[in-house]
Tab-separated table of C-alpha atoms in Angstrom:
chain	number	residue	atom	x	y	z
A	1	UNK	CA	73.519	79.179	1.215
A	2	UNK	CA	71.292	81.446	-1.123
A	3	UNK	CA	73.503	79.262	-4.014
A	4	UNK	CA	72.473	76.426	-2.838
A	5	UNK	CA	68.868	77.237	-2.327
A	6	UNK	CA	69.021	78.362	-5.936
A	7	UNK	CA	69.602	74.689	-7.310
A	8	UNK	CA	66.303	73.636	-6.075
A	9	UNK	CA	64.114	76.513	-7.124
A	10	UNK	CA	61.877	76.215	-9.964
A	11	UNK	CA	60.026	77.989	-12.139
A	12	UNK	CA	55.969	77.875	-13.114
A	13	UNK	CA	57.035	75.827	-16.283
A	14	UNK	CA	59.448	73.731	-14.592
A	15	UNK	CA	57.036	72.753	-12.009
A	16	UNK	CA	54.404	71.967	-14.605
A	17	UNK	CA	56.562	69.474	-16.272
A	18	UNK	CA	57.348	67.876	-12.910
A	19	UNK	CA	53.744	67.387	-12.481
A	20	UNK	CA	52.828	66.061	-15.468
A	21	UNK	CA	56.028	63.858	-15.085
A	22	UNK	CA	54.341	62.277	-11.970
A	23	UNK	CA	51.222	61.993	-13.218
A	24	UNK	CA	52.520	59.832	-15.998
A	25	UNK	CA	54.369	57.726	-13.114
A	26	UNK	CA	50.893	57.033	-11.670
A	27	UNK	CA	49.494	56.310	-14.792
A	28	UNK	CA	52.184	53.805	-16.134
A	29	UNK	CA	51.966	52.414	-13.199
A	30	UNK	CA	47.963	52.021	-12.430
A	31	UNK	CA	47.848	50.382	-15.929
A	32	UNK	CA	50.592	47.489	-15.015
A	33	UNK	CA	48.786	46.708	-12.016
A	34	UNK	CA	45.140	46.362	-13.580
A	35	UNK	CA	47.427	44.517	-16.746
A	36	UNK	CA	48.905	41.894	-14.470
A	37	UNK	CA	45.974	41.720	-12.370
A	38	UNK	CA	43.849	40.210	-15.357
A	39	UNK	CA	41.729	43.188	-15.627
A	40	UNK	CA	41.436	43.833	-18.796
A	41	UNK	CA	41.577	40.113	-20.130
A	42	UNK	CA	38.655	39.115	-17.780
A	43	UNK	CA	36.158	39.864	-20.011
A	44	UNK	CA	37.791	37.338	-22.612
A	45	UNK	CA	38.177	34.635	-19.941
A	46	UNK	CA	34.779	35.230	-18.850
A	47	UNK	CA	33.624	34.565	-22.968
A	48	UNK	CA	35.831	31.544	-22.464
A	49	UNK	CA	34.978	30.260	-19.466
A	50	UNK	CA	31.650	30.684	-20.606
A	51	UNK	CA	32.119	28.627	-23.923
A	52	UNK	CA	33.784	25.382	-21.815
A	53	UNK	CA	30.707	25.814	-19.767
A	54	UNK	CA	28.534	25.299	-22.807
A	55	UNK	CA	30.649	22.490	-23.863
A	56	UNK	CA	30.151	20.613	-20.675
A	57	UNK	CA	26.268	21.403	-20.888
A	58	UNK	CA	26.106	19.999	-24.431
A	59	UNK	CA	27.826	16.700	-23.441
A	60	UNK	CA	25.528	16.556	-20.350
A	61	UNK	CA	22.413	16.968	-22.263
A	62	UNK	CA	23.598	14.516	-25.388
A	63	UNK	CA	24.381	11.955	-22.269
A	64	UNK	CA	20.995	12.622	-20.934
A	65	UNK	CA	19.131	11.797	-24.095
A	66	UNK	CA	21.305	8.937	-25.261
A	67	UNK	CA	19.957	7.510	-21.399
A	68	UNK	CA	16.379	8.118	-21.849
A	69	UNK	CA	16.339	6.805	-25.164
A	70	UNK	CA	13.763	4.268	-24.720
A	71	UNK	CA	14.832	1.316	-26.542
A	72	UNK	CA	11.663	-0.410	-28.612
A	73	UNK	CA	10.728	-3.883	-29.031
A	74	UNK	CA	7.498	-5.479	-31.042
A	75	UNK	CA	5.038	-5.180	-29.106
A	76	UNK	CA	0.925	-5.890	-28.840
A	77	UNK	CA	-0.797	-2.098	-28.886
A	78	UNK	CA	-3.846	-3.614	-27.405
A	79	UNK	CA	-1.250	-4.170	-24.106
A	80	UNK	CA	0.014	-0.285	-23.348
A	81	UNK	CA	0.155	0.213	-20.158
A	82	UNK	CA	0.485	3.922	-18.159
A	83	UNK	CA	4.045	3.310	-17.860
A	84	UNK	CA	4.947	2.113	-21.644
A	85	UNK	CA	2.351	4.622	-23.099
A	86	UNK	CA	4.420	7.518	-21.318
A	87	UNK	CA	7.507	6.033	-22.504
A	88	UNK	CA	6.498	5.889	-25.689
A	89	UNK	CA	5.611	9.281	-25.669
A	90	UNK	CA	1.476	8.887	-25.795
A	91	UNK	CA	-0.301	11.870	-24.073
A	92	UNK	CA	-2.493	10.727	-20.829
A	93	UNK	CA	-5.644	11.393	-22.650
A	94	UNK	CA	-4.234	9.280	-25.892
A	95	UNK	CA	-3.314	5.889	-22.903
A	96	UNK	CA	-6.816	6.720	-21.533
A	97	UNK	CA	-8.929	6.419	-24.806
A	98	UNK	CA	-6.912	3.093	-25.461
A	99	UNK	CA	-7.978	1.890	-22.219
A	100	UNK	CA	-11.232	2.418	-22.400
A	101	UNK	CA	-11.863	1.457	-25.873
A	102	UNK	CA	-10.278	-2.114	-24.540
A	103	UNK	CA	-12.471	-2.272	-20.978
A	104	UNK	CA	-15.517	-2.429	-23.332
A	105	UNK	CA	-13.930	-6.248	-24.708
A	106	UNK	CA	-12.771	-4.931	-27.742
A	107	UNK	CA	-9.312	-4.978	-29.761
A	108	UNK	CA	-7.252	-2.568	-31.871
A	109	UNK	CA	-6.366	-4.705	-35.119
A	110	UNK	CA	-4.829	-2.018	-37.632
A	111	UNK	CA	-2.698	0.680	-37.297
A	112	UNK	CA	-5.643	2.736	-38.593
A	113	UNK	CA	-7.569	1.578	-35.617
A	114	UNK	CA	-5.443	2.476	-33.284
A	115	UNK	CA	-4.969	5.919	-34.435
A	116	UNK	CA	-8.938	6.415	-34.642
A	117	UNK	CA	-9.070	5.271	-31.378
A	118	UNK	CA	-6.153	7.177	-29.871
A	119	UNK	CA	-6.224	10.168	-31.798
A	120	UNK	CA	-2.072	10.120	-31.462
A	121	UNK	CA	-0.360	12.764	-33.689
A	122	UNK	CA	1.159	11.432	-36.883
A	123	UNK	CA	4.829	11.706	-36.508
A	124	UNK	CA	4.031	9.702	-33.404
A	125	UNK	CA	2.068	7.354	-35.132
A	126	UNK	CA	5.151	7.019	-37.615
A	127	UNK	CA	7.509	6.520	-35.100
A	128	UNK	CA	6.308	3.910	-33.043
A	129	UNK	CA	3.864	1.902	-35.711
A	130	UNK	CA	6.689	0.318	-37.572
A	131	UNK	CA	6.944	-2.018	-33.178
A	132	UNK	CA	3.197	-2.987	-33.452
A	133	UNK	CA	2.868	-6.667	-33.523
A	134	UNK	CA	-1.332	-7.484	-33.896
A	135	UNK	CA	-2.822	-10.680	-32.121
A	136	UNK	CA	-3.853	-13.385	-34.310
A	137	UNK	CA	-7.554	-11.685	-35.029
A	138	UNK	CA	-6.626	-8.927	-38.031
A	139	UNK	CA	-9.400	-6.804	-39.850
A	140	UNK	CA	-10.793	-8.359	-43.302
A	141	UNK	CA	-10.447	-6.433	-46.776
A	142	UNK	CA	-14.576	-5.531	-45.518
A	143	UNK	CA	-13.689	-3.939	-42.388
A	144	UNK	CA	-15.328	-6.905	-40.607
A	145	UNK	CA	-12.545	-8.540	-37.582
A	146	UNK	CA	-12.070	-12.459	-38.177
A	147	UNK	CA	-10.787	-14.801	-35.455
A	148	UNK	CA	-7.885	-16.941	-36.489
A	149	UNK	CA	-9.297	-19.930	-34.106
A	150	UNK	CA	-6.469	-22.370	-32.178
A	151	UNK	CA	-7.762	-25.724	-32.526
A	152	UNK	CA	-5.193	-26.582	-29.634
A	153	UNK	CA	-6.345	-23.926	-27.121
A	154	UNK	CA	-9.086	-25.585	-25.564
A	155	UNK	CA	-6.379	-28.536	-24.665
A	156	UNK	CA	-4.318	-26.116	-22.896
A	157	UNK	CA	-4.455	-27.078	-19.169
A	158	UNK	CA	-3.702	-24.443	-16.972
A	159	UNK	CA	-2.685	-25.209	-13.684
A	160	UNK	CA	-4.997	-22.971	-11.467
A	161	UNK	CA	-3.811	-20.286	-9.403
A	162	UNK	CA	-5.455	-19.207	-5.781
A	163	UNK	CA	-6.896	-15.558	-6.980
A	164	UNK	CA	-6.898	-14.806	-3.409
A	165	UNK	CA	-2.924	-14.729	-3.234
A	166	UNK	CA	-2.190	-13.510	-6.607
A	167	UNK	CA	-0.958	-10.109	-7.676
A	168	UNK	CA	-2.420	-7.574	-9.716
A	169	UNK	CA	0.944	-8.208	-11.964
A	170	UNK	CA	-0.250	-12.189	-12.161
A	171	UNK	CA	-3.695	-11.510	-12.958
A	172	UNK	CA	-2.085	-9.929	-16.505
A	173	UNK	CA	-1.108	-12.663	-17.811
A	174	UNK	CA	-4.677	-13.368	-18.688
A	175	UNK	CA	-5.194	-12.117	-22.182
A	176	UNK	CA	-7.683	-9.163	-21.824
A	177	UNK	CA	-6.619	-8.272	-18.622
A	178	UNK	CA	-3.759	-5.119	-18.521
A	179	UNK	CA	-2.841	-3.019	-15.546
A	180	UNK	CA	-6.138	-1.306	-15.018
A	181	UNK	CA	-8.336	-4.097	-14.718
A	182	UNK	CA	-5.640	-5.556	-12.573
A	183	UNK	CA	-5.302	-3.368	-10.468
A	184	UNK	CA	-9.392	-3.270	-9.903
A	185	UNK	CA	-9.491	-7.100	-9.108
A	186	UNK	CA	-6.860	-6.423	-6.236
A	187	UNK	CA	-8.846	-3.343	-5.060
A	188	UNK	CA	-11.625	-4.912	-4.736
A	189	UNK	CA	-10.824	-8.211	-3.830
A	190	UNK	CA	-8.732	-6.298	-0.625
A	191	UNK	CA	-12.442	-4.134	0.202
A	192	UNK	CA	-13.860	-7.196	0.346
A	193	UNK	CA	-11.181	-9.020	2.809
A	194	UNK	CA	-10.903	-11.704	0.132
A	195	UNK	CA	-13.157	-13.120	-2.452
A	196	UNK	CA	-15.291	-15.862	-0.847
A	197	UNK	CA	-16.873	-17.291	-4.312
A	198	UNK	CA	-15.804	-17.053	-8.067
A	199	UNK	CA	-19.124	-15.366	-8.797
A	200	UNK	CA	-17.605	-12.208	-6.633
A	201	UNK	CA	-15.504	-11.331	-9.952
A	202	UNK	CA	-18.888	-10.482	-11.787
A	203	UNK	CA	-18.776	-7.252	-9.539
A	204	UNK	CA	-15.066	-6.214	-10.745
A	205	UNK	CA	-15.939	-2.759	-13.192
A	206	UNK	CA	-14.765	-3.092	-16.409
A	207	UNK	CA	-14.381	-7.058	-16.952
A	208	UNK	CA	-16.767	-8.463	-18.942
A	209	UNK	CA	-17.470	-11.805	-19.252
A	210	UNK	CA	-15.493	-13.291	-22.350
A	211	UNK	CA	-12.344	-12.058	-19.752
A	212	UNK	CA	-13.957	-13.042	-16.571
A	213	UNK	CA	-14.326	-16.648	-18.333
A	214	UNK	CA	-10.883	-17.081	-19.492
A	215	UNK	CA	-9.734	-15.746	-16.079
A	216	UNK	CA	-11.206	-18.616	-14.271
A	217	UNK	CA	-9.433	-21.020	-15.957
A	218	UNK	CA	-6.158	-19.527	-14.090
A	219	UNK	CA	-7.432	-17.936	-11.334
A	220	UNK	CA	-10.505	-19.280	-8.782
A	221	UNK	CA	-10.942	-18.959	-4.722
A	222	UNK	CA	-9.369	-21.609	-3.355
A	223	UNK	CA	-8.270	-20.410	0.362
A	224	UNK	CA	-11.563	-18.611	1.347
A	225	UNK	CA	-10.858	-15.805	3.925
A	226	UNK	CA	-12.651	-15.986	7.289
A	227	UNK	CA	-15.362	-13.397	7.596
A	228	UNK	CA	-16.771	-11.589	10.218
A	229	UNK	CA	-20.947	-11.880	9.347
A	230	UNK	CA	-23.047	-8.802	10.108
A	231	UNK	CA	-26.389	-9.395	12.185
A	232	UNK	CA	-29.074	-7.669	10.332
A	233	UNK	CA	-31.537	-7.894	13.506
A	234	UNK	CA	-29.049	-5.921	15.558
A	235	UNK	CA	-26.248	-3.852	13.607
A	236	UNK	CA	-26.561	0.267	12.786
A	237	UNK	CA	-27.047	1.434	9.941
A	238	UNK	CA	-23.342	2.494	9.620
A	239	UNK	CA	-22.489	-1.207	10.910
A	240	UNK	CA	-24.320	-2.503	7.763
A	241	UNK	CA	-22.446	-0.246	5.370
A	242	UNK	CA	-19.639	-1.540	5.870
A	243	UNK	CA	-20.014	-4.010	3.896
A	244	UNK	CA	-18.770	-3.019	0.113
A	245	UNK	CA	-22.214	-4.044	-1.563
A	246	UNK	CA	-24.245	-2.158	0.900
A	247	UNK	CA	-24.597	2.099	0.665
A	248	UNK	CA	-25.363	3.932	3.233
A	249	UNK	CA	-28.695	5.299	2.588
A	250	UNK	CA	-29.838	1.406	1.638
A	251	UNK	CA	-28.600	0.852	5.553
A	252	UNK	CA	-30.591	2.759	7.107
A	253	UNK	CA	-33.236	1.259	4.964
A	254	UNK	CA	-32.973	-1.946	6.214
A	255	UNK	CA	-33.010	-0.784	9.775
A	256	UNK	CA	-35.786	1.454	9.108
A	257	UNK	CA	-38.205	-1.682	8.183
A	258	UNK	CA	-36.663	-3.937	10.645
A	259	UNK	CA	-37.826	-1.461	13.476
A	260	UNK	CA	-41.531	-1.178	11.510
A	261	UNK	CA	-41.639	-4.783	10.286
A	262	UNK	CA	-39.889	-6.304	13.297
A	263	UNK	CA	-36.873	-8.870	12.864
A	264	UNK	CA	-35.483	-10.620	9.436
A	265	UNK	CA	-36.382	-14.388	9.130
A	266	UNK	CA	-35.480	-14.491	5.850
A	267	UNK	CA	-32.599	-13.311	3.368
A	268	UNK	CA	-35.790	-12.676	0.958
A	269	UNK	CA	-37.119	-10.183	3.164
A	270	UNK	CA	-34.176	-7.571	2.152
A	271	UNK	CA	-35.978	-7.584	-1.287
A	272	UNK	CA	-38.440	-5.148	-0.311
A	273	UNK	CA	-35.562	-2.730	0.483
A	274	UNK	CA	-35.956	-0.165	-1.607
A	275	UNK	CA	-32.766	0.222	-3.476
A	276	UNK	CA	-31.829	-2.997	-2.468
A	277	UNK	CA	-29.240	-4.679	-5.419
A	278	UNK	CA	-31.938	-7.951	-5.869
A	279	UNK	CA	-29.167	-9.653	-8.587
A	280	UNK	CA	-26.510	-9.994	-5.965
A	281	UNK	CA	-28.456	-11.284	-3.037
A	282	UNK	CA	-26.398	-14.571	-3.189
A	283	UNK	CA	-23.297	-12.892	-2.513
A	284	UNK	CA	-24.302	-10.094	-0.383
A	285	UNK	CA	-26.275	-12.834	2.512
A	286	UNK	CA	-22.328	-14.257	2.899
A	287	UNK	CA	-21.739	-11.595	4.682
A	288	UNK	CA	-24.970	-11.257	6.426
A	289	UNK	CA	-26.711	-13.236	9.135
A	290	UNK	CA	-30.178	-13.178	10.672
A	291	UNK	CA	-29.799	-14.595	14.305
């Protein structure tokens, strides 16, 4: 028994060895686990994972820009609207400045001009200047505009349009008239309830009267809208202004010398009103009556 005992007893060295034996064991096998587990090639798969993700970014983006490439076409400067300006690439400020340079009746007729009036950045300028197609009207060698006249335009007939129905997208068709102005005539055609005479248009901000005349040639009142008059002798002063040509404090005017002065018998009477808009008493007493 003490023989066999004997096989299996080691000494301090042995055991040592033993140990160290195991230890490698563990080792060995702690680095083919994290081996086959991907450990230590994670890091590269993570680089390349990483690069095929770029890959698929780059083709979205180039994708992206070939789709908002805006595609250009000649086109009249004098005509940008919100939309094309933005498209084009124009600042809000640069559209505005173009717009109101053109409510005041006048046209851009030069690249030069419409830099001046724009203030647009060169390499903008150079981009999109090559598309500008100018009106018939160019600037002289003297800096003075000249008006290529159409014999044949005063034989145009238009056939005329109810303004009362027609968009603010019709009402551009009217040279003069872009998106702004447009849009104005609807506004305030729809604050009115309709226009009731052609005279009405006067009122419309921004449309002065070279427009305003080549407008009526498309565009009059032909259905007039049915309107609800105001009494004078017995509305508030916040019945009367209501009405769009009317303010508030002008209101309570007129009811203010009606209770001094006693009843209206006359339209004329509002003209010692004070603040009282005397140049569009013709339109305003449509809406007004004196019963």
């Amino acid at each position: 028994m003490k023989n066999f005992k004997s096989h299996f007893q080691f000494g301090k060295e042995q055991k040592s060895g033993i140990f160290f034996l195991l230890l490698l064991i563990v080792i060995f096998q702690a680095i083919y686990y994290l081996v086959s587990n991907g450990v230590f090639t994670s890091k590269n798969n993570s680089l390349l994972h990483n690069k095929e993700l770029q890959v698929v970014i780059d083709s979205l983006k180039n994708q992206s820009v070939k789709k908002n490439t805006y595609k250009m076409y000649p086109f009249n400067p004098n005509y940008i609207t919100d939309y094309k300006g933005y498209k084009l690439g124009m600042s809000i400020k640069e559209i505005d400045r173009l717009h109101l340079y053109r409510e005041t009746g006048k046209y851009v007729n030069s690249i030069e001009e419409f830099k001046k009036v724009t203030n647009v950045s060169d390499s903008l300028l150079k981009a999109i200047s090559p598309y500008f197609k100018f009106p018939d009207w160019k600037a002289s060698k003297f800096g003075k505009k000249i008006t290529v006249a159409n014999k044949s335009s005063k034989n145009i007939n238009y056939t005329v349009k109810d303004i009362n129905n027609a968009t603010a997208i019709d009402l551009q068709v009217v040279s003069g008239i872009g998106e702004k102005i447009s849009s104005r005539i609807v506004k305030f055609r729809d604050r009115l309830g309709g226009f009731v005479v052609n005279e009405q248009l006067q009122d419309v901000y921004g449309l002065d009267k070279e427009v305003l005349n080549r407008l009526l040639k498309q565009f009059k009142v032909i259905s007039k809208p049915v309107i609800s008059k105001i009494n004078i002798n017995e509305a508030s002063a916040y019945e009367i202004s209501k009405l769009v040509y009317i303010k508030y404090d002008v209101a309570k005017a007129i009811v203010a010398y009606r209770e001094e002065n006693g009843r209206f018998t006359s339209f004329n009477d509002l003209v010692n009103i004070e603040g009282f808009t005397v140049n569009k008493i013709d339109r305003i007493k449509l809406y007004l009556s004196i019963d």
